[in-house]
Short mmCIF file of C-alpha atoms in Angstrom, two decimals:
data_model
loop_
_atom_site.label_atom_id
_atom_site.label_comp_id
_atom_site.label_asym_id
_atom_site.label_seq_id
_atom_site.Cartn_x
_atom_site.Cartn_y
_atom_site.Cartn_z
CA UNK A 6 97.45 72.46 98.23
CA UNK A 7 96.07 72.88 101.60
CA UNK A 8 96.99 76.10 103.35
CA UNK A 9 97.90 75.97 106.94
CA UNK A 10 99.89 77.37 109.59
CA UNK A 11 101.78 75.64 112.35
CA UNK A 12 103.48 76.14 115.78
CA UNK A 13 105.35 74.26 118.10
CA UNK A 14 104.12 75.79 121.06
CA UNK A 15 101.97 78.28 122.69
CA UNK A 16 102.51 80.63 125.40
CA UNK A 17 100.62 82.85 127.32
CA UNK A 18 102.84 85.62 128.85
CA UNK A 19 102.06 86.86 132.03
CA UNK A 20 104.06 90.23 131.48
CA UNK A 21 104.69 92.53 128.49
CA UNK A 22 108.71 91.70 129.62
CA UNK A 23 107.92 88.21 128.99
CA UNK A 24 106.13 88.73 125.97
CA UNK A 25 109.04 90.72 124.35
CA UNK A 26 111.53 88.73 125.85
CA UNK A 27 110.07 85.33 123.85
CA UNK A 28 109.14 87.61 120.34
CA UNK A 29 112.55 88.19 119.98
CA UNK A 30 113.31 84.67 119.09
CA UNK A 31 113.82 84.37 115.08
CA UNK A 32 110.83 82.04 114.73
CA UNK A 33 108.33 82.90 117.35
CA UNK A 34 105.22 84.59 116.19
CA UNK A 35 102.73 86.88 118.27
CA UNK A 36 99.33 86.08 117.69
CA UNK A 37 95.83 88.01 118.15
CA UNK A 38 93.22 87.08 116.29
CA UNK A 39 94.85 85.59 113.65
CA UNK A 40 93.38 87.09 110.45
CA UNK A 41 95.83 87.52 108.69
CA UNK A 42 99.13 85.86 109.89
CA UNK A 43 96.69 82.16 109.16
CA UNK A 44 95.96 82.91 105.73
CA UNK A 45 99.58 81.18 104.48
CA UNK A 46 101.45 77.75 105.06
CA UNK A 47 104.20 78.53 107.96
CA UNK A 48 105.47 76.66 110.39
CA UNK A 49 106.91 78.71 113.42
CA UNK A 50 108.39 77.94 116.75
CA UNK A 51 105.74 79.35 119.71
CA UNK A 52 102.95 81.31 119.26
CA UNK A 53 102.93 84.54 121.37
CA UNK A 54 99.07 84.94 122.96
CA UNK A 55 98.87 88.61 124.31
CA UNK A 56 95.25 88.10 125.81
CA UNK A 57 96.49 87.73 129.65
CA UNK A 58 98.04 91.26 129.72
CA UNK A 59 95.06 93.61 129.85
CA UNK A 60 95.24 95.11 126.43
CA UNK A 61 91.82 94.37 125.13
CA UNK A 62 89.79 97.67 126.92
CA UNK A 63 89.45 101.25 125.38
CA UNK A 64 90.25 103.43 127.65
CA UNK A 65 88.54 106.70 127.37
CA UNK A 66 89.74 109.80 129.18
CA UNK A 67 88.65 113.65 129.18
CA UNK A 68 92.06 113.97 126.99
CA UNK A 69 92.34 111.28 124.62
CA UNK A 70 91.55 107.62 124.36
CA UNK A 71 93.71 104.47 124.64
CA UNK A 72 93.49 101.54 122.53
CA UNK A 73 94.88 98.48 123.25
CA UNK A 74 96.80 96.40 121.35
CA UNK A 75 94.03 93.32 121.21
CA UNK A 76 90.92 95.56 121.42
CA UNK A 77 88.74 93.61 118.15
CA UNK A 78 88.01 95.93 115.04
CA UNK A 79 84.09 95.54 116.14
CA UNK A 80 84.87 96.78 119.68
CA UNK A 81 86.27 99.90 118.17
CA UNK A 82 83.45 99.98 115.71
CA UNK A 83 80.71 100.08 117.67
CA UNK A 84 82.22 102.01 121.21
CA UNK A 85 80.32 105.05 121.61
CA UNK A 86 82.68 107.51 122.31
CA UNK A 87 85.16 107.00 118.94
CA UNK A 88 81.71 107.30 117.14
CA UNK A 89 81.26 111.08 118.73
CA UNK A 90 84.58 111.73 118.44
CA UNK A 91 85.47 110.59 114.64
CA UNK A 92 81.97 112.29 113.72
CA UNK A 93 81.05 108.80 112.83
CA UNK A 94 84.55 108.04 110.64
CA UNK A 95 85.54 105.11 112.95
CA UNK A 96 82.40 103.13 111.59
CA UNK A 97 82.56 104.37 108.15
CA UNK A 98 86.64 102.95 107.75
CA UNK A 99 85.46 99.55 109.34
CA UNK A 100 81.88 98.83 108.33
CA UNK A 101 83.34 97.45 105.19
CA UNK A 102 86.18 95.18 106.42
CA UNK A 103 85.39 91.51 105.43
CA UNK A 104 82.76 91.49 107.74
CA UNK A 105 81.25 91.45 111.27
CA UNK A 106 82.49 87.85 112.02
CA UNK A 107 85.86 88.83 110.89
CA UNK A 108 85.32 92.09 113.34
CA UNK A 109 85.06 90.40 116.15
CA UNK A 110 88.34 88.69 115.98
CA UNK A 111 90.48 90.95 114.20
CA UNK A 112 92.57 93.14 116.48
CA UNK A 113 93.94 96.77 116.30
CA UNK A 114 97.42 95.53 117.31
CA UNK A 115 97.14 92.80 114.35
CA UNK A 116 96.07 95.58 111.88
CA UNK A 117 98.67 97.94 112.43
CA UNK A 118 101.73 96.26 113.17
CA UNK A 119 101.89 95.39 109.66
CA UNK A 120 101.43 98.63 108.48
CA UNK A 121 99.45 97.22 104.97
CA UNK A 122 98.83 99.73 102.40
CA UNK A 123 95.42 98.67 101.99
CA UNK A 124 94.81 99.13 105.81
CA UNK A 125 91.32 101.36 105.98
CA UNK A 126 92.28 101.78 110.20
CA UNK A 127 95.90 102.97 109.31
CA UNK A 128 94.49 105.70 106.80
CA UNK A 129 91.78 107.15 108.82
CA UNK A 130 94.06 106.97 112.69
CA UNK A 131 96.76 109.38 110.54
CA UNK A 132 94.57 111.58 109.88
CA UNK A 133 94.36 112.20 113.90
CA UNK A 134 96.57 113.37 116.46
CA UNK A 135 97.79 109.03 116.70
CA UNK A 136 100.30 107.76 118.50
CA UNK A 137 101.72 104.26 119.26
CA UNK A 138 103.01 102.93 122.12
CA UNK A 139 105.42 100.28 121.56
CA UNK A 140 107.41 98.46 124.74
CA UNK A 141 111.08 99.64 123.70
CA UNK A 142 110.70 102.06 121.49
CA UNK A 143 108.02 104.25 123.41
CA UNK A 144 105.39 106.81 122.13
CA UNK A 145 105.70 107.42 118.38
CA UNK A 146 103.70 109.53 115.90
CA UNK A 147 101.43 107.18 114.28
CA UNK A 148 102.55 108.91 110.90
CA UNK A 149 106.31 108.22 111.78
CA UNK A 150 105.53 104.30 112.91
CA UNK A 151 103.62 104.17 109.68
CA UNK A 152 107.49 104.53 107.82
CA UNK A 153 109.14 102.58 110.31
CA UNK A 154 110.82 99.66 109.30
CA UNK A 155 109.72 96.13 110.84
CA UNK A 156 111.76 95.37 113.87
CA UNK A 157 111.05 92.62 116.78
CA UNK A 158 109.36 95.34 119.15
CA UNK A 159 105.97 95.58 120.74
CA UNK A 160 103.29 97.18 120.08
CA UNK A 161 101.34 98.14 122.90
CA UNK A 162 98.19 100.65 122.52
CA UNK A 163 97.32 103.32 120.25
CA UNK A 164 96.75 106.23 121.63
CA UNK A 165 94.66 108.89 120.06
CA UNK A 166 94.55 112.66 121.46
CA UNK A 167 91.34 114.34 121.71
CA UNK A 168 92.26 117.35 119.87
CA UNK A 169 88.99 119.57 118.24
CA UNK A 170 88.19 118.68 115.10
CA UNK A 171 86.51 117.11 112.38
CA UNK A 172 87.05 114.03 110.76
CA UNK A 173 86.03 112.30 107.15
CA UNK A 174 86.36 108.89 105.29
CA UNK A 175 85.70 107.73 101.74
CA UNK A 176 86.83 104.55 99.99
CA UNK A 177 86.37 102.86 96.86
CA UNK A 178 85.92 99.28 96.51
CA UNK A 179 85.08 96.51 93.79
CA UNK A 180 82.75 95.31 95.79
CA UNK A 181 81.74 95.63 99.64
CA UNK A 182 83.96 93.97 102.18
CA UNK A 183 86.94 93.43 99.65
CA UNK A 184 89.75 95.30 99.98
CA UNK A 185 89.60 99.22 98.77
CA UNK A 186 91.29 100.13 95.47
CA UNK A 187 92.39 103.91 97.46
CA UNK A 188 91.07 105.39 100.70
CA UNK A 189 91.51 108.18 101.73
CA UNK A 190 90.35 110.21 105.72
CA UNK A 191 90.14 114.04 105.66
CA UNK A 192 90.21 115.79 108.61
CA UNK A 193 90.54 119.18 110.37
CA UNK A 194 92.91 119.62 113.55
CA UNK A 195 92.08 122.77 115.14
CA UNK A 196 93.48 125.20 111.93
CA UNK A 197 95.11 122.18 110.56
CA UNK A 198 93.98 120.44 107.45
CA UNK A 199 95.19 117.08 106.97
CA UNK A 200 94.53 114.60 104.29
CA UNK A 201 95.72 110.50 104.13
CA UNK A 202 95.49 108.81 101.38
CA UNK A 203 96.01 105.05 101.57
CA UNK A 204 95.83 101.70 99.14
CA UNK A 205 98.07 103.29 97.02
CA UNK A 206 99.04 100.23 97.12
CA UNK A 207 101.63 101.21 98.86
CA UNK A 208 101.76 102.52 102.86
CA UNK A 209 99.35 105.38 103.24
CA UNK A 210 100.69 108.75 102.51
CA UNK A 211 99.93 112.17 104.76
CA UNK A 212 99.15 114.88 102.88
CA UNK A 213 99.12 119.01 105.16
CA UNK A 214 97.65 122.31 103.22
CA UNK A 215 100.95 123.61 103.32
CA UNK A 216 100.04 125.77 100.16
CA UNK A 217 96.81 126.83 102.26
CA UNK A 218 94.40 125.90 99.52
CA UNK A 219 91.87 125.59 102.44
CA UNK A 220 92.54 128.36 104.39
CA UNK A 221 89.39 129.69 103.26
CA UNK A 222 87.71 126.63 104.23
CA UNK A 223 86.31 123.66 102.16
CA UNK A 224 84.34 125.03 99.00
CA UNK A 225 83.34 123.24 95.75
CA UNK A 226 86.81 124.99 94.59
CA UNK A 227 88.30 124.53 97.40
CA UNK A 228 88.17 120.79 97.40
CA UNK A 229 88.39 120.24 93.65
CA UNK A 230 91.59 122.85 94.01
CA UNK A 231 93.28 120.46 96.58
CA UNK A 232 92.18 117.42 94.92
CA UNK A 233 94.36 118.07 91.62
CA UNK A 234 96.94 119.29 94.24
CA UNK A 235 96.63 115.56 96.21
CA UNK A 236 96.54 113.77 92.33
CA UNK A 237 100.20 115.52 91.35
CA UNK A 238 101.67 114.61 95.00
CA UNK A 239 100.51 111.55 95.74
CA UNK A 240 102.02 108.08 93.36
CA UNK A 241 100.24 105.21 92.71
CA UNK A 242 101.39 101.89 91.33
CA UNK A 243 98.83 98.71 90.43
CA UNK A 244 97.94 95.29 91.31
CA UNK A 245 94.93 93.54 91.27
CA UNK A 246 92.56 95.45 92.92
CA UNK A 247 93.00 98.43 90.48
CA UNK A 248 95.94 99.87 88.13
CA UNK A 249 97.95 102.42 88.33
CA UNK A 250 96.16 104.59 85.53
CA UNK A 251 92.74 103.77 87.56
CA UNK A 252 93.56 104.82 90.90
CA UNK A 253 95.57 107.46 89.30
CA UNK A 254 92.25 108.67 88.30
CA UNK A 255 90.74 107.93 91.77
CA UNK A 256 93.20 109.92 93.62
CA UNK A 257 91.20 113.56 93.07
CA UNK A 258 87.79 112.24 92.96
CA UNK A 259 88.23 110.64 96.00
CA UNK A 260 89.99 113.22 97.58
CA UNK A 261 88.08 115.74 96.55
CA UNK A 262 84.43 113.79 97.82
CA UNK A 263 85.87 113.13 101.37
CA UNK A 264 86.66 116.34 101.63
CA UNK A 265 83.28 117.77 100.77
CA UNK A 266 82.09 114.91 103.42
CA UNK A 267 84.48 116.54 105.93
CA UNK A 268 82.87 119.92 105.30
CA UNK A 269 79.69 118.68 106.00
CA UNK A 270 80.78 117.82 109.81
CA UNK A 271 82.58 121.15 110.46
#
């Protein structure tokens, strides 16, 4: 059976009003590049193009940088200053997604309105100072919007304060460009620690040093001590891209390398 997706009509809004105004309809859809939403047979009423209302620039500032919600995964990939910034974590999380081709038309807003588990861009913007910008609800925590349930709102830009740091990312995969079997982004927020592990399956999971197992800093101990910490906090569950007993396994090796990663930046 063929898969394909259908719509009734297409719109271009002209306004972010306008474009919330028509997504509230039951059956209308907003589109961006279409990755994901066109990989199922659905028919839907109109199709909700954002690309008219400016949200495809990265806006970078001496404070923080904003995101719009239909920059492409390779724009973010390859922009200069989220290289500097992420100490080079913004291409490690997305080097491996699909591919470049897939890059270029994927779009932040697509990634993280759905808030997937497996989501290597959700993992790694937790572990930052993230916000979201969404047209009724306003600026949330990234970590917060993460938990959210799905509603009919907007999302407009992410917005990611520049606060000093460090930042890490690891992932494990079958193979390269499929989807990980657990990620996880380390990263240190002035004399915060903060670690996210994701692909759980389910939605990725913030974990602080609230025990202050790095207060130290990040040792061989250090890192192996937090890593057994992260493997009794964090559940797992299975499915096909690895079981629960594997990436039960996973969850202190791979915490435990991106951590040791992260040290290596500080």
């Amino acid at each position: 059976m063929s898969v394909i997706i259908t719509f009734q009509k297409y719109v271009r809004p002209q306004s972010l009003e306008e474009a919330w105004e028509l997504n509230q309809k039951k059956r209308h859809r907003i589109v961006a590049g279409m990755m994901w939403l066109k990989m199922g047979k659905h028919s839907f009423g109109t199709a909700i193009d954002l690309c008219d209302l400016g949200l495809g620039e990265i806006e970078e500032t001496e404070n923080e940088f904003r995101i719009g919600a239909m920059v492409t995964l390779r724009q973010m990939e390859k922009h200069p200053g989220l290289a500097a910034y992420s100490c080079g974590a913004v291409e490690a999380a997305f080097k491996d997604i699909v591919g470049v081709q897939f890059r270029n038309g994927a779009t932040l807003g697509g990634s993280l309105w759905r808030r997937m588990g497996f989501s290597d861009i959700v993992a790694l913007f937790m572990a930052m100072d993230s916000y979201v910008e969404l047209f009724e609800g306003g600026v949330v925590p990234l970590e917060e919007f993460v938990n959210m349930k799905y509603d009919k709102d907007l999302l407009v830009r992410l917005i990611v304060k520049k606060q000093p740091g460090a930042f890490a990312y690891q992932a494990v995969r079958k193979q390269r460009t499929d989807l990980p079997s657990l990620n996880c982004a380390a990263a240190k927020l002035g004399n915060e620690y903060r670690v996210v592990v994701g692909s759980r399956p389910a939605r990725a999971m913030m974990l602080r040093d609230e025990q202050g197992i790095l207060a130290n800093g990040i040792t061989e101990e250090s890192a192996a001590s937090f890593a057994e910490y992260a493997a009794s906090t964090v559940p797992v569950s299975g499915n096909m891209w690895g079981s629960a007993e594997y990436r039960k396994a996973l969850v202190p090796v791979l915490t435990r390398r991106t951590l040791m990663a992260l040290g290596e930046v500080l």
